[in-house]
Amino acid sequence: MNDDQDGPTFDALGLRPELLHALGTLGYEEPTPIQLEAIPLLVGGGDLLGQAATGTGKTAAFALPVLQRLEAHRSGGSPVALVLVPTRELAVQVSEAFHRYGKDLGARVLPVYGGAPIVRQLRSLQAGVDVVVATPGRALDLLNRGSLRLDEVATVVLDEADEMLDMGFAEDLEAILDETPEQRQTVLFSATMPRRLDALARRHLRDPARISIAREQAPAGEAPRVRQTAYVVPRGAKPAALGRILDIEAPTAAIVFCRTREEVDSLTETLNGRGYRAEPLHGGMSQEQRDKVMSRLRSGTADLLVATDVAARGLDIEQLTHVVNYDVPSAPESYVHRIGRVGRAGREGVAITLAEPREHRMLKTIEKVAGSPIPVQTVPTVADLRARRLDLTRAALRESLLGDELDRFRVVVETLADEFDLMEVALAAVKLAHEAAGGTDDDEEIPQVSFRPDSGKRTDARGAGRETGRPRRSPGGPTARVFVGLGREAGVRPGDLVGAITGETELRGKDIGSIEIHQRFALVEVPESAADDVVRSLRATMIRGRKATVRRDRT
Ligand code: AMP
């Protein structure tokens, strides 16, 4: 999508101009590995068994071919593609992706999931849709009512198939697949490939191509020696978390990698607004603009470069100390490549990754391929930051005591000593030095979340159940998710929900698990035994000054 890249392009994949336009608008610069392999195959009509986790760009890998083939299959009002997903949040996310990519094609996409009023979904189905993105339970319900017709379906996608099996949807999947035409195209994506999934694939996929994005282990010793850390951060808190981490790390020079041009531009603006000196670098900029950015970084006029992979290709920045992945990279190889930019010539390099709660698996895959563990830490708190700033002030004062010519200030101290205790004089001087070094305290608490609860328990390829060590804040025992019908749009922050729950029930902060804040709703993980109490209490209380719809999340 730009002139000076030597890597693969979306144009080369033969996608329709309407899709290329949408991708350009979204700022996607090049296909991810899974897209590169899957798109031509799926456009050609073949079946596919793909092993890929969230964060690899798998949604576009199946959505773009479905949209590419839309016109050829579109008939009346019946759906031509059915995407089955394990959870309502994924249904919303996937249908939003279809919307974004298929806008210029006028694609009609409908998410259907349990827990939402069925009447609206029935009405939309009646009006005609091209793509249905559904959780299996609700899809079956609609099928049984005769409202969802699958006889025109040309493509079925099973997304996060291992999750669907884990959640007990095996029979529902079989029943749904039986209602679709035999000559359909079938696509199955899964982060892991347990044996049960193989059986399902054998029954329903015809001679599928197999793609796995993490098939290669990096040769031993290739991974650079770099201090690696990941932080789990909800999407909305990422800019604040990044700021906090940068304050603590105090890099000499850092590259912050983003997925798209839009993200590069908006993050640069946010960082500059927060007082950092950041410069954007992406494929949409002219050579002259890019040269200017690089010289500002080299001369120390800027200390943060916010870039896409494509734009940063081939850059070698001498003074680089930190690489930050603002998102988990879409391929393990790209992680290894990015962090290889620091830790050269015997200097310590630091690699920091901000992962969203649902990106646990991709991080695990990266660990495997990169051949080194990536410890997960909590985002530094306000108290950590204050302590770190005091540390920096102390170090600066120590340096001054050891080296500087201080005698000319003696008269100031002696005069003040007549009136005050020496300790008090010293304290006042430290305060001034601290404030002059920019030590004003930011007091924005960043929500502490953990990886999504259902992304830690995995069945491995040999079919043996296994629990991976996942950071959890809620104590052991079953948990339930509570749906709250207010989200970012209403200004809701995790603290509001924690406050409301701990204020109205017997739960304490540490009993509450992951919290996801979406545009119009939020999901909170609480102990199963307390879920009904939480629902009752939140119904009776105000959140951000408003009453919210509250219920158990059923998908
Ligand atoms: P997924 O693995 O499908 O959940 O996608 C992960 C994220 O990557 C989503 O936010 C997508 O919008 C984004 N994404 C997908 N493909 C690309 C691409 N080729 N370039 C940049 N971002 C992408």
Coordinates of C-alpha atoms and ligand atoms in Angstrom, one line a residue:
M1 CA 0.0 0.0 0.0
N2 CA 3.0 2.3 -0.3
D3 CA 5.7 2.8 -2.8
D4 CA 8.9 2.2 -0.9
Q5 CA 8.3 -1.0 0.9
D6 CA 9.9 -4.2 -0.3
G7 CA 7.6 -6.5 1.6
P8 CA 4.3 -8.0 0.6
T9 CA 1.3 -5.8 -0.2
F10 CA -2.4 -6.2 -0.2
D11 CA -2.5 -5.1 -3.8
A12 CA -0.5 -8.2 -4.7
L13 CA -3.2 -10.4 -3.1
G14 CA -5.7 -9.3 -5.9
L15 CA -8.3 -7.8 -3.5
R16 CA -11.1 -5.7 -4.9
P17 CA -10.5 -1.9 -5.1
E18 CA -13.2 -1.3 -2.5
L19 CA -11.4 -3.5 0.0
L20 CA -8.0 -2.0 -0.8
H21 CA -9.5 1.4 -0.2
A22 CA -11.0 0.4 3.2
L23 CA -7.6 -1.1 4.2
G24 CA -5.8 2.1 3.2
T25 CA -8.3 4.2 5.2
L26 CA -7.6 2.0 8.2
G27 CA -3.9 2.4 7.8
Y28 CA -3.0 -1.2 7.3
E29 CA 0.3 -1.1 5.5
E30 CA 1.0 -4.7 4.7
P31 CA -0.7 -8.1 5.2
T32 CA 0.2 -10.1 8.3
P33 CA 1.7 -13.6 7.7
I34 CA -1.6 -15.4 8.2
Q35 CA -3.3 -13.0 5.8
L36 CA -0.6 -13.4 3.2
E37 CA -1.1 -17.2 3.2
A38 CA -4.9 -17.4 3.8
I39 CA -6.3 -14.7 1.6
P40 CA -5.3 -16.1 -1.8
L41 CA -6.4 -19.6 -0.7
L42 CA -9.8 -18.5 0.5
V43 CA -10.4 -16.2 -2.4
G44 CA -9.8 -19.3 -4.6
G45 CA -12.6 -21.1 -2.7
G46 CA -10.6 -23.7 -0.8
D47 CA -11.2 -25.0 2.7
L48 CA -8.7 -24.0 5.4
L49 CA -7.6 -25.2 8.8
G50 CA -5.6 -22.4 10.3
Q51 CA -3.8 -22.3 13.6
A52 CA -3.6 -18.7 14.7
A53 CA -4.4 -16.8 17.9
T54 CA -5.9 -13.4 18.5
G55 CA -3.6 -10.7 17.5
T56 CA -2.3 -12.4 14.3
G57 CA -4.8 -10.6 12.1
K58 CA -6.9 -13.7 11.6
T59 CA -10.2 -11.9 11.4
A60 CA -9.2 -10.0 8.3
A61 CA -7.7 -13.2 6.9
F62 CA -11.2 -14.7 6.7
A63 CA -13.3 -11.5 6.4
L64 CA -11.6 -10.1 3.4
P65 CA -12.1 -13.2 1.2
V66 CA -15.7 -13.5 2.3
L67 CA -16.2 -9.9 1.3
Q68 CA -14.3 -10.3 -1.9
R69 CA -16.6 -13.1 -2.9
L70 CA -19.8 -11.4 -1.6
E71 CA -21.1 -10.2 -5.0
A72 CA -20.7 -13.5 -6.7
H73 CA -22.8 -15.3 -4.0
R74 CA -25.3 -12.6 -3.0
S75 CA -28.8 -13.6 -3.8
G76 CA -31.9 -12.4 -2.0
G77 CA -31.8 -11.6 1.6
S78 CA -30.3 -14.9 3.0
P79 CA -26.9 -14.8 4.5
V80 CA -24.0 -16.0 2.2
A81 CA -21.6 -16.3 5.1
L82 CA -21.9 -17.6 8.6
V83 CA -19.2 -16.9 11.2
L84 CA -19.4 -18.8 14.4
V85 CA -17.6 -17.5 17.4
P86 CA -17.5 -18.5 21.1
T87 CA -18.5 -15.3 22.9
R88 CA -20.7 -12.3 22.4
E89 CA -17.8 -9.9 22.6
L90 CA -16.0 -11.7 19.8
A91 CA -19.2 -11.6 17.8
V92 CA -19.4 -7.9 18.2
Q93 CA -15.7 -7.5 17.4
V94 CA -15.8 -9.7 14.3
S95 CA -18.9 -8.0 12.9
E96 CA -17.4 -4.6 13.4
A97 CA -14.3 -5.8 11.4
F98 CA -16.6 -6.9 8.6
H99 CA -18.3 -3.5 8.7
R100 CA -15.1 -1.6 8.5
Y101 CA -13.7 -3.7 5.6
G102 CA -16.9 -4.0 3.7
K103 CA -18.3 -0.5 4.0
D104 CA -17.6 0.4 0.3
L105 CA -19.2 -2.9 -0.7
G106 CA -22.4 -2.2 1.2
A107 CA -22.0 -5.4 3.2
R108 CA -24.8 -6.1 5.6
V109 CA -23.4 -7.7 8.7
L110 CA -25.4 -8.9 11.7
P111 CA -24.0 -10.1 15.1
V112 CA -26.3 -12.4 16.9
Y113 CA -25.6 -13.6 20.4
G114 CA -27.5 -14.7 23.5
G115 CA -28.4 -12.2 26.1
A116 CA -29.5 -9.5 23.6
P117 CA -33.1 -9.0 22.7
I118 CA -34.0 -11.6 20.1
V119 CA -36.7 -9.4 18.5
R120 CA -34.2 -6.9 17.0
Q121 CA -32.1 -9.7 15.6
L122 CA -35.2 -11.3 14.1
R123 CA -36.1 -8.0 12.5
S124 CA -32.6 -7.5 11.0
L125 CA -32.6 -11.1 9.6
Q126 CA -35.9 -10.4 8.0
A127 CA -34.7 -7.3 6.4
G128 CA -31.8 -9.2 4.8
V129 CA -28.2 -9.7 5.7
D130 CA -25.1 -10.9 3.9
V131 CA -23.0 -12.1 6.8
V132 CA -24.1 -13.4 10.2
V133 CA -21.6 -13.5 13.0
A134 CA -23.1 -15.7 15.8
T135 CA -22.5 -17.6 19.0
P136 CA -23.5 -21.2 18.4
G137 CA -26.3 -21.3 21.0
R138 CA -28.2 -18.3 19.5
A139 CA -27.6 -19.4 16.0
L140 CA -29.2 -22.7 16.7
D141 CA -32.1 -21.0 18.5
L142 CA -32.7 -18.8 15.4
L143 CA -32.4 -21.8 13.1
N144 CA -35.0 -23.8 15.1
R145 CA -37.4 -20.8 14.9
G146 CA -36.9 -20.8 11.2
S147 CA -35.6 -17.2 11.2
L148 CA -32.1 -18.0 10.2
R149 CA -31.9 -19.6 6.8
L150 CA -28.6 -21.2 5.9
D151 CA -29.4 -22.7 2.4
E152 CA -27.6 -19.9 0.6
V153 CA -24.5 -20.0 2.8
A154 CA -21.3 -20.2 0.6
T155 CA -18.8 -19.9 3.5
V156 CA -18.8 -21.0 7.1
V157 CA -16.1 -19.8 9.4
L158 CA -15.5 -21.4 12.8
D159 CA -13.4 -18.8 14.7
E160 CA -11.6 -19.8 17.9
A161 CA -12.9 -23.3 17.4
D162 CA -11.0 -24.7 20.3
E163 CA -12.8 -22.3 22.6
M164 CA -16.1 -23.3 21.2
L165 CA -15.4 -26.9 21.9
D166 CA -14.1 -26.0 25.4
M167 CA -17.4 -24.2 26.1
G168 CA -19.4 -27.3 25.2
F169 CA -20.7 -26.1 21.8
A170 CA -19.6 -29.3 19.9
E171 CA -23.1 -30.6 19.3
D172 CA -24.5 -27.2 18.4
L173 CA -21.7 -26.8 15.8
E174 CA -22.5 -30.2 14.3
A175 CA -26.2 -29.3 14.1
I176 CA -25.6 -25.9 12.5
L177 CA -23.1 -27.3 10.0
D178 CA -25.6 -29.9 9.0
E179 CA -28.0 -27.2 7.9
T180 CA -25.6 -25.6 5.5
P181 CA -25.1 -26.6 1.9
E182 CA -22.6 -29.4 1.3
Q183 CA -20.7 -27.6 -1.3
R184 CA -19.9 -24.7 1.0
Q185 CA -16.4 -23.4 1.8
T186 CA -15.4 -24.2 5.4
V187 CA -12.8 -22.3 7.3
L188 CA -11.6 -23.2 10.8
F189 CA -9.4 -21.1 12.9
S190 CA -8.1 -22.1 16.3
A191 CA -5.2 -21.2 18.6
T192 CA -4.6 -24.8 19.5
M193 CA -5.3 -28.0 17.6
P194 CA -6.6 -30.6 20.1
R195 CA -7.5 -34.0 18.7
R196 CA -11.2 -33.4 19.1
L197 CA -10.8 -30.5 16.7
D198 CA -9.1 -32.7 14.1
A199 CA -12.1 -35.0 14.2
L200 CA -14.5 -32.1 13.6
A201 CA -12.3 -30.8 10.8
R202 CA -12.1 -34.3 9.2
R203 CA -15.9 -34.5 9.1
H204 CA -16.7 -31.0 7.8
L205 CA -13.7 -29.7 5.9
R206 CA -12.9 -30.9 2.4
D207 CA -9.2 -31.4 1.7
P208 CA -8.3 -28.3 3.7
A209 CA -5.0 -26.4 3.4
R210 CA -3.2 -26.1 6.7
I211 CA -1.6 -22.9 7.9
S212 CA 0.1 -22.4 11.1
I213 CA 1.8 -19.1 11.8
A214 CA 4.0 -20.2 14.6
R215 CA 5.5 -23.3 13.1
E216 CA 9.1 -22.2 13.1
Q217 CA 11.3 -22.1 16.2
A218 CA 13.9 -19.4 16.1
P219 CA 17.3 -21.0 15.9
A220 CA 18.9 -21.2 19.3
G221 CA 20.8 -18.2 20.4
E222 CA 19.1 -15.9 17.8
A223 CA 16.9 -14.2 20.3
P224 CA 18.8 -11.1 21.5
R225 CA 19.6 -10.7 25.2
V226 CA 17.1 -8.1 26.1
R227 CA 15.1 -7.5 29.3
Q228 CA 11.6 -8.4 28.3
T229 CA 8.4 -7.4 30.1
A230 CA 4.7 -7.5 29.2
Y231 CA 1.9 -5.5 30.9
V232 CA -1.7 -6.5 30.7
V233 CA -3.7 -3.3 30.0
P234 CA -7.3 -2.7 28.9
R235 CA -7.3 -1.0 25.6
G236 CA -8.7 2.3 26.9
A237 CA -5.9 2.6 29.5
K238 CA -3.1 2.0 27.1
P239 CA -1.9 5.6 26.6
A240 CA -1.8 6.3 30.3
A241 CA -0.1 3.0 31.0
L242 CA 2.5 3.7 28.3
G243 CA 3.1 7.1 29.8
R244 CA 3.6 5.6 33.2
I245 CA 6.0 2.9 31.9
L246 CA 8.0 5.5 30.0
D247 CA 8.3 7.6 33.1
I248 CA 9.6 4.7 35.1
E249 CA 11.9 3.4 32.4
A250 CA 13.2 6.8 31.3
P251 CA 14.5 5.6 28.0
T252 CA 17.2 7.5 26.2
A253 CA 15.5 6.7 22.9
A254 CA 12.6 4.4 22.2
I255 CA 10.6 3.0 19.3
V256 CA 6.9 2.4 20.0
F257 CA 5.5 0.0 17.4
C258 CA 1.8 0.3 16.4
R259 CA -0.2 -1.7 13.9
T260 CA -1.6 1.0 11.7
R261 CA -0.9 4.5 10.5
E262 CA -3.9 5.8 12.3
E263 CA -2.7 4.4 15.5
V264 CA 0.8 5.9 14.9
D265 CA -0.7 9.4 14.3
S266 CA -3.2 9.3 17.2
L267 CA -0.7 7.9 19.7
T268 CA 2.0 10.5 18.7
E269 CA -0.5 13.2 19.3
T270 CA -1.6 11.8 22.7
L271 CA 2.0 11.4 23.8
N272 CA 3.0 14.9 22.8
G273 CA -0.1 16.1 24.6
R274 CA 1.2 14.4 27.7
G275 CA 4.5 16.1 27.4
Y276 CA 6.7 13.6 25.7
R277 CA 8.7 14.3 22.6
A278 CA 7.4 11.9 20.1
E279 CA 7.6 11.7 16.3
P280 CA 5.5 9.6 13.9
L281 CA 7.0 7.4 11.2
H282 CA 4.8 5.5 8.8
G283 CA 4.6 4.5 5.2
G284 CA 2.2 7.3 4.3
M285 CA 4.9 9.9 4.8
S286 CA 7.2 11.3 2.2
Q287 CA 10.9 10.5 2.2
E288 CA 11.6 14.1 3.2
Q289 CA 9.3 14.0 6.2
R290 CA 10.8 10.7 7.3
D291 CA 14.4 12.0 7.0
K292 CA 13.4 15.0 9.1
V293 CA 11.9 12.7 11.8
M294 CA 15.1 10.6 11.9
S295 CA 17.3 13.6 12.2
R296 CA 15.2 14.9 15.1
L297 CA 15.6 11.6 16.8
R298 CA 19.4 11.4 16.2
S299 CA 20.0 14.9 17.4
G300 CA 18.0 14.2 20.6
T301 CA 15.3 16.7 19.8
A302 CA 12.8 13.8 20.0
D303 CA 13.2 10.7 22.1
L304 CA 10.3 8.6 21.1
L305 CA 9.6 7.3 17.6
V306 CA 6.1 6.0 17.0
A307 CA 6.2 3.7 14.0
T308 CA 4.7 0.9 12.0
D309 CA 6.8 -2.1 11.1
V310 CA 6.9 -1.2 7.5
A311 CA 8.2 2.3 8.1
A312 CA 10.8 1.2 10.7
R313 CA 12.2 -1.5 8.4
G314 CA 15.9 -1.1 7.9
L315 CA 16.2 1.6 10.5
D316 CA 19.3 1.4 12.7
I317 CA 19.3 3.8 15.5
E318 CA 22.5 3.9 17.5
Q319 CA 21.1 5.3 20.8
L320 CA 18.0 3.1 20.9
T321 CA 17.5 1.7 24.4
H322 CA 13.8 0.6 24.4
V323 CA 11.4 -1.1 22.0
V324 CA 7.8 -0.9 23.0
N325 CA 5.1 -3.0 21.4
Y326 CA 1.9 -0.9 21.8
D327 CA 0.1 -4.0 20.6
V328 CA 1.2 -7.6 20.7
P329 CA 2.8 -8.1 17.3
S330 CA 0.8 -10.1 14.7
A331 CA 3.6 -12.7 14.3
P332 CA 6.3 -14.0 16.6
E333 CA 8.9 -13.4 14.0
S334 CA 8.0 -9.7 14.0
Y335 CA 8.5 -9.6 17.8
V336 CA 11.9 -11.2 17.5
H337 CA 12.8 -8.7 14.7
R338 CA 11.6 -5.7 16.6
I339 CA 13.4 -6.4 19.8
G340 CA 16.6 -7.2 17.9
R341 CA 17.0 -3.5 17.4
V342 CA 18.1 -3.1 21.0
G343 CA 20.6 -4.9 23.2
R344 CA 23.4 -4.6 20.7
A345 CA 27.1 -4.1 21.3
G346 CA 26.9 -5.3 24.9
R347 CA 24.4 -2.7 26.0
E348 CA 21.2 -3.6 27.9
G349 CA 18.1 -3.4 25.8
V350 CA 14.6 -3.3 27.0
A351 CA 11.5 -4.7 25.3
I352 CA 8.1 -3.8 26.6
T353 CA 4.8 -5.2 25.3
L354 CA 1.3 -3.9 26.2
A355 CA -1.1 -6.8 25.9
E356 CA -4.8 -6.6 26.1
P357 CA -6.5 -9.1 28.4
R358 CA -7.5 -11.4 25.5
E359 CA -4.1 -11.6 23.9
H360 CA -2.6 -14.1 26.3
R361 CA -2.2 -16.9 23.8
M362 CA -0.4 -14.8 21.3
L363 CA 2.1 -13.8 23.9
K364 CA 2.6 -17.4 24.8
T365 CA 3.3 -18.3 21.2
I366 CA 5.8 -15.5 21.0
E367 CA 7.5 -16.7 24.1
K368 CA 7.8 -20.1 22.5
V369 CA 9.2 -18.9 19.2
A370 CA 11.4 -16.2 20.7
G371 CA 12.8 -18.9 23.0
S372 CA 12.7 -16.7 26.1
P373 CA 10.0 -16.1 28.8
I374 CA 8.3 -12.7 28.9
P375 CA 7.4 -12.1 32.5
V376 CA 4.1 -10.3 33.0
Q377 CA 4.1 -7.4 35.4
T378 CA 1.5 -5.0 36.7
V379 CA 1.6 -1.5 35.5
P380 CA 3.5 0.7 37.9
T381 CA 1.1 2.4 40.4
V382 CA 1.1 6.1 41.2
A383 CA 3.1 5.2 44.4
D384 CA 5.7 3.3 42.3
L385 CA 6.1 6.4 40.0
R386 CA 6.5 8.7 43.0
A387 CA 9.1 6.5 44.5
R388 CA 11.0 6.3 41.2
R389 CA 10.9 10.1 40.8
L390 CA 12.3 10.5 44.2
D391 CA 15.0 8.0 43.4
L392 CA 16.0 10.1 40.3
T393 CA 16.1 13.3 42.4
R394 CA 18.2 11.6 45.0
A395 CA 20.6 10.3 42.3
A396 CA 20.9 13.8 40.8
L397 CA 21.6 15.4 44.3
R398 CA 24.2 12.7 45.0
E399 CA 25.9 13.5 41.7
S400 CA 25.9 17.2 42.5
L401 CA 27.3 16.5 46.0
L402 CA 30.2 14.5 44.5
G403 CA 31.1 16.7 41.7
D404 CA 29.7 20.2 41.6
E405 CA 31.3 23.4 42.9
L406 CA 28.8 24.1 45.7
D407 CA 30.7 26.7 47.7
R408 CA 28.9 29.7 46.2
F409 CA 25.6 28.5 47.8
R410 CA 27.1 28.2 51.3
V411 CA 26.0 31.7 52.2
V412 CA 22.4 30.8 51.4
V413 CA 22.4 27.7 53.7
E414 CA 24.2 29.6 56.5
T415 CA 21.8 32.4 56.4
L416 CA 18.8 30.1 56.5
A417 CA 20.4 28.0 59.2
D418 CA 20.1 30.9 61.6
E419 CA 16.4 30.7 61.3
F420 CA 15.7 27.0 60.5
D421 CA 17.0 23.6 61.3
L422 CA 19.5 22.3 58.7
M423 CA 17.3 19.3 57.9
E424 CA 14.4 21.6 57.1
V425 CA 16.6 23.7 54.8
A426 CA 17.8 20.5 53.0
L427 CA 14.2 19.3 52.7
A428 CA 13.1 22.6 51.0
A429 CA 16.1 22.4 48.7
V430 CA 15.2 18.8 47.7
K431 CA 11.6 19.8 47.1
L432 CA 12.7 22.6 44.7
A433 CA 15.1 20.3 42.9
H434 CA 12.5 17.6 42.6
E435 CA 9.9 20.0 41.2
A436 CA 12.4 21.6 38.8
A437 CA 13.1 18.1 37.4
G438 CA 9.5 17.8 36.4
G439 CA 8.5 15.9 39.5
T440 CA 4.9 17.0 39.5
D441 CA 2.8 14.0 40.6
D442 CA 0.3 12.5 38.2
D443 CA -2.3 10.7 40.1
E444 CA -4.2 8.8 37.4
E445 CA -4.6 5.2 38.7
I446 CA -4.4 2.7 35.9
P447 CA -6.8 -0.3 36.3
Q448 CA -5.0 -3.5 37.2
V449 CA -6.4 -6.3 35.0
S450 CA -5.4 -9.8 34.3
F451 CA -5.6 -12.0 31.2
R452 CA -9.1 -13.0 30.2
P453 CA -10.2 -15.8 32.5
D454 CA -11.0 -18.4 29.8
S455 CA -7.7 -17.8 28.0
G456 CA -5.5 -19.6 30.6
K457 CA -7.0 -23.1 30.6
R458 CA -5.8 -24.9 27.5
T459 CA -5.9 -28.3 26.1
D460 CA -2.6 -29.0 24.4
A461 CA -2.0 -30.7 21.0
R462 CA -1.9 -34.1 22.6
G463 CA -5.3 -33.7 24.1
A464 CA -4.1 -33.6 27.7
G465 CA -5.7 -31.0 29.9
R466 CA -3.2 -28.5 31.3
E467 CA -3.4 -25.3 33.2
T468 CA -0.9 -22.6 32.3
G469 CA 0.3 -20.3 35.0
R470 CA -1.8 -17.2 34.5
P471 CA -1.9 -14.1 36.6
R472 CA -5.3 -14.0 38.3
R473 CA -6.5 -11.5 40.8
S474 CA -9.6 -13.4 41.8
P475 CA -9.1 -16.3 44.1
G476 CA -9.6 -19.9 42.8
G477 CA -13.1 -21.3 42.3
P478 CA -15.7 -20.7 39.6
T479 CA -16.3 -17.3 38.3
A480 CA -19.1 -15.6 36.4
R481 CA -19.3 -12.6 34.2
V482 CA -21.7 -9.7 34.8
F483 CA -22.9 -7.6 32.0
V484 CA -23.3 -3.9 32.8
G485 CA -25.0 -1.8 30.1
L486 CA -22.8 1.3 30.4
G487 CA -19.4 1.6 28.9
R488 CA -16.8 4.1 27.7
E489 CA -19.4 6.2 26.1
A490 CA -20.9 6.9 29.5
G491 CA -17.4 7.6 30.9
V492 CA -17.3 4.4 32.9
R493 CA -13.9 3.3 34.2
P494 CA -12.9 0.1 35.9
G495 CA -12.6 2.0 39.2
D496 CA -16.3 2.9 39.0
L497 CA -17.3 -0.7 38.8
V498 CA -14.9 -1.8 41.4
G499 CA -16.2 1.0 43.6
A500 CA -19.8 0.2 43.0
I501 CA -19.3 -3.6 43.7
T502 CA -17.2 -3.2 46.8
G503 CA -19.4 -0.5 48.1
E504 CA -22.6 -2.5 47.7
T505 CA -21.6 -6.1 48.2
E506 CA -19.4 -8.0 50.5
L507 CA -16.7 -8.4 47.8
R508 CA -13.4 -6.8 48.1
G509 CA -11.3 -5.4 45.2
K510 CA -9.1 -8.5 45.1
D511 CA -12.2 -10.7 44.6
I512 CA -13.0 -9.0 41.3
G513 CA -11.4 -10.5 38.3
S514 CA -10.9 -9.1 34.8
I515 CA -12.9 -6.0 33.8
E516 CA -13.5 -5.1 30.1
I517 CA -14.9 -1.8 29.3
H518 CA -16.4 -1.6 25.8
Q519 CA -18.0 1.3 24.0
R520 CA -21.5 0.7 25.3
F521 CA -21.2 -2.0 27.9
A522 CA -18.8 -3.5 30.4
L523 CA -18.1 -7.1 31.6
V524 CA -16.9 -7.8 35.1
E525 CA -15.7 -11.2 36.3
V526 CA -16.8 -12.0 39.9
P527 CA -16.9 -15.2 41.9
E528 CA -19.8 -17.3 40.8
S529 CA -21.2 -17.5 44.3
A530 CA -21.5 -13.7 44.5
A531 CA -22.7 -13.1 40.9
D532 CA -26.4 -12.8 41.8
D533 CA -25.8 -10.5 44.7
V534 CA -23.6 -8.3 42.4
V535 CA -26.3 -8.2 39.8
R536 CA -29.0 -7.3 42.4
S537 CA -26.8 -4.6 44.0
L538 CA -25.6 -3.0 40.8
R539 CA -29.3 -2.8 39.6
A540 CA -30.1 -0.8 42.6
T541 CA -27.3 1.6 42.4
M542 CA -26.1 4.4 40.1
I543 CA -22.9 4.1 38.0
R544 CA -21.5 7.4 36.9
G545 CA -24.8 8.9 37.9
R546 CA -26.9 6.6 35.8
K547 CA -28.9 3.4 36.2
A548 CA -27.6 0.5 34.1
T549 CA -29.0 -2.7 32.8
V550 CA -27.2 -5.4 34.7
R551 CA -27.4 -9.1 34.3
R552 CA -25.3 -12.3 34.1
D553 CA -23.4 -12.5 30.8
R554 CA -24.8 -15.6 29.2
T555 CA -22.5 -16.3 26.2
Ligands
AMP1 P1 -7.1 -10.2 15.1 O1 -6.0 -11.2 15.3 O2 -7.9 -10.5 13.9 O3 -7.9 -10.1 16.4 O4 -6.5 -8.8 14.8 C1 -5.7 -8.1 15.7 C2 -5.6 -6.6 15.4 O5 -4.8 -6.4 14.3 C3 -6.9 -5.9 15.1 O6 -7.0 -4.8 15.8 C4 -6.9 -5.6 13.6 O7 -7.5 -4.4 13.3 C5 -5.4 -5.4 13.4 N1 -4.9 -5.8 12.0 C6 -5.3 -6.9 11.3 N2 -4.6 -7.0 10.2 C7 -3.8 -5.9 10.1 C8 -2.8 -5.4 9.2 N3 -2.6 -6.1 8.1 N4 -2.1 -4.3 9.5 C9 -2.3 -3.7 10.7 N5 -3.2 -4.1 11.6 C10 -3.9 -5.2 11.4

